[in-house]
mmCIF file of C-alpha atoms in Angstrom:
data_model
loop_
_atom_site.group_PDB
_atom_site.id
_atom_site.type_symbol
_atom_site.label_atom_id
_atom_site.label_comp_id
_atom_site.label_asym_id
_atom_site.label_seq_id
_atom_site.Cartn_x
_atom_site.Cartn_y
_atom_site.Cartn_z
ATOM 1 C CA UNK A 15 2.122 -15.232 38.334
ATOM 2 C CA UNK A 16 3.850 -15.623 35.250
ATOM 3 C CA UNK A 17 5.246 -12.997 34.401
ATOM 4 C CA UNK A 18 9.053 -12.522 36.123
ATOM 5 C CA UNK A 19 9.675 -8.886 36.933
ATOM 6 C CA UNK A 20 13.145 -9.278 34.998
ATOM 7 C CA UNK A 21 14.975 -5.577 34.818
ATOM 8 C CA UNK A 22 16.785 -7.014 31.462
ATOM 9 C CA UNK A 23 16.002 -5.718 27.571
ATOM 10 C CA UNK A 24 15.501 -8.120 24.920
ATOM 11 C CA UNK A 25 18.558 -7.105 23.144
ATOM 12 C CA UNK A 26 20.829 -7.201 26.265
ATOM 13 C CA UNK A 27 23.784 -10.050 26.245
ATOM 14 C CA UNK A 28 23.633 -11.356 29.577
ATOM 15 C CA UNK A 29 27.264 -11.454 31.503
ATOM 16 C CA UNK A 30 28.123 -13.661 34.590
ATOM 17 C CA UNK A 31 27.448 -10.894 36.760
ATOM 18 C CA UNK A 32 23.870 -9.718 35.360
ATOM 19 C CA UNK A 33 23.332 -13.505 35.375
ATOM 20 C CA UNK A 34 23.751 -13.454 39.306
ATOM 21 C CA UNK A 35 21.621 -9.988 39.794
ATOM 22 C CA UNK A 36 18.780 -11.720 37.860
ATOM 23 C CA UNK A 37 19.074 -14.919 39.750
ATOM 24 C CA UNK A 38 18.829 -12.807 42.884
ATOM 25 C CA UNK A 39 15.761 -11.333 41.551
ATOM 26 C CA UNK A 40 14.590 -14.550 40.793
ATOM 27 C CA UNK A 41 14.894 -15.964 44.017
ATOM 28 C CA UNK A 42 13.638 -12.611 45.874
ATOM 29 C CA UNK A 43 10.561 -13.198 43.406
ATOM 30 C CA UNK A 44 9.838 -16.656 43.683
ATOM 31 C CA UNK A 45 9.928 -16.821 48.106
ATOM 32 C CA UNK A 46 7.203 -13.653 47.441
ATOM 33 C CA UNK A 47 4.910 -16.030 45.421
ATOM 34 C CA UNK A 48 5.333 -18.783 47.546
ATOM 35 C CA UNK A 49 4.535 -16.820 50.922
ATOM 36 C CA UNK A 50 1.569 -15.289 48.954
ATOM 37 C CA UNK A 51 0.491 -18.638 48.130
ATOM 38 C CA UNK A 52 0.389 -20.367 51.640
ATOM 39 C CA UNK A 53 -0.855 -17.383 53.072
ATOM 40 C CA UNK A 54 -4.183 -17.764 51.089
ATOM 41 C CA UNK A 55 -4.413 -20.984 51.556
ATOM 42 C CA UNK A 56 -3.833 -20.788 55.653
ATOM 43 C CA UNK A 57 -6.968 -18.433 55.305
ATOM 44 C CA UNK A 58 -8.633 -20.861 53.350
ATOM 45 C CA UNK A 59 -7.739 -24.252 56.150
ATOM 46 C CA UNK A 60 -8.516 -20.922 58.797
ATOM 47 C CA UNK A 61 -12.013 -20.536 57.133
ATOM 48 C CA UNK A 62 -12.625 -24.676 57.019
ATOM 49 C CA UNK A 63 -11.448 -25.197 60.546
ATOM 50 C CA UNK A 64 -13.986 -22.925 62.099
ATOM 51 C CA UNK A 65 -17.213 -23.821 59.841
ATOM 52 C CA UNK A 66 -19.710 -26.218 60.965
ATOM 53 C CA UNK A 67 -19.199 -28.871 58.458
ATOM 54 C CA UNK A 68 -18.657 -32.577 59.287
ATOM 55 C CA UNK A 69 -15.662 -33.570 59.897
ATOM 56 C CA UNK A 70 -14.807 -36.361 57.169
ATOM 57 C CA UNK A 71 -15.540 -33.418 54.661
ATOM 58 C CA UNK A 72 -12.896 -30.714 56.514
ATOM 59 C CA UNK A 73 -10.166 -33.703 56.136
ATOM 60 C CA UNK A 74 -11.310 -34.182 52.546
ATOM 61 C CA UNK A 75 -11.426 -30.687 51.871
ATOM 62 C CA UNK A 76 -8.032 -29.821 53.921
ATOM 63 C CA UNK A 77 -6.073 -32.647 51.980
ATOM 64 C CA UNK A 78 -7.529 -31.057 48.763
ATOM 65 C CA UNK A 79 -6.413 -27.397 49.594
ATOM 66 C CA UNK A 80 -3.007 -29.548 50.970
ATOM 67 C CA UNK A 81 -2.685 -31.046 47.220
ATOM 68 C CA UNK A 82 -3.478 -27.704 45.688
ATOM 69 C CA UNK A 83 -0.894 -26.009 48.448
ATOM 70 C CA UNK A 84 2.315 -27.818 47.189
ATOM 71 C CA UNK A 85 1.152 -27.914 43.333
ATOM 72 C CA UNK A 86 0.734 -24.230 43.522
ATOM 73 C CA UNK A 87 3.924 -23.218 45.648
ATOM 74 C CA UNK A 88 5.769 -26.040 43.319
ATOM 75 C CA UNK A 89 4.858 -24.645 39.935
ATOM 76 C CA UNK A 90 6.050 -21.164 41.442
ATOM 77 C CA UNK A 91 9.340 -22.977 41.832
ATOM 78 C CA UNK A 92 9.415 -24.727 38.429
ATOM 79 C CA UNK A 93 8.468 -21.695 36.442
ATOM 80 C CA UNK A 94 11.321 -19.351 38.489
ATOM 81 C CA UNK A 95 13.831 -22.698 37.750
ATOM 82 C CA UNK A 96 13.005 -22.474 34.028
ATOM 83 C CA UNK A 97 13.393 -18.929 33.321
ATOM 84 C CA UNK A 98 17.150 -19.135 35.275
ATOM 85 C CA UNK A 99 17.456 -22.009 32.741
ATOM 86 C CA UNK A 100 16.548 -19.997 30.090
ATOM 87 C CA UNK A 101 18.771 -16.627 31.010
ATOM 88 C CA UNK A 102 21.945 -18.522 32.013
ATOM 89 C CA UNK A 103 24.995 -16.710 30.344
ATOM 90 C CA UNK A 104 27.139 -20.145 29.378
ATOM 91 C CA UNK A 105 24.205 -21.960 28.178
ATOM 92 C CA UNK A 106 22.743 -18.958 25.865
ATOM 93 C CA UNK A 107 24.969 -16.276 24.176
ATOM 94 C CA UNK A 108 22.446 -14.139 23.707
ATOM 95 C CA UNK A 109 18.820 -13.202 25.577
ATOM 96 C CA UNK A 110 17.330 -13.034 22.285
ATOM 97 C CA UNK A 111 17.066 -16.302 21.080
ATOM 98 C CA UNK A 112 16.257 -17.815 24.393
ATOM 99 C CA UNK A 113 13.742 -19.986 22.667
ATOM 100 C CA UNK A 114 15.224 -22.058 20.766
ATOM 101 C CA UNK A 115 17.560 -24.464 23.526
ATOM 102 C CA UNK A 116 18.646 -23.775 26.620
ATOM 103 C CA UNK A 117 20.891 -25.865 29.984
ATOM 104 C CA UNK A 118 18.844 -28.755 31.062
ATOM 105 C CA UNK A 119 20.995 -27.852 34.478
ATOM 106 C CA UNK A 120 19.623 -26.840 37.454
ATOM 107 C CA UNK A 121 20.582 -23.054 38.257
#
């Protein structure tokens, strides 16, 4: 889940309007991972729902899964918010040294 499907070279100076294309992308990308995510976990609270287990243990396990839910879906978020951080056209000049600092802003 890392890796952003980014259409962009290495080499490519990034322009206001590219910027807003790959922020689209971004944003098409990131609602994907985040669907994908709570979709395997509804299986998951689907699966513990209908065993036979006590019930303390399905609330223990469900507020686990829960926890693991909104970490998950989060760090889809944060990762997506970093790379827009990273690409923005008026805090870097150029895509190839996107290492070294980039906007502490949120994009």
């Amino acid at each position: 889940m890392k890796n952003q499907n980014i259409s962009i070279s290495t080499n490519q100076t990034i322009t206001e309007d590219n910027f807003q294309e790959i922020i689209l992308e971004i944003i098409y990308d990131v609602i994907g991972k985040r669907k994908l995510i709570h979709s395997r976990y509804d299986e998951l609270i689907k699966k513990l729902w209908g065993s036979s287990k006590p019930t303390t243990l399905k609330t223990n396990l469900g507020k686990y899964l829960l926890t693991r839910l909104l970490r998950e879906s989060d760090r889809a978020f944060a990762e997506a918010q970093s790379l827009a951080k990273q690409l923005c056209p008026t805090c870097k000049k150029d895509f190839s040294n996107y290492d070294e600092n980039y906007s502490e802003n949120l994009h």
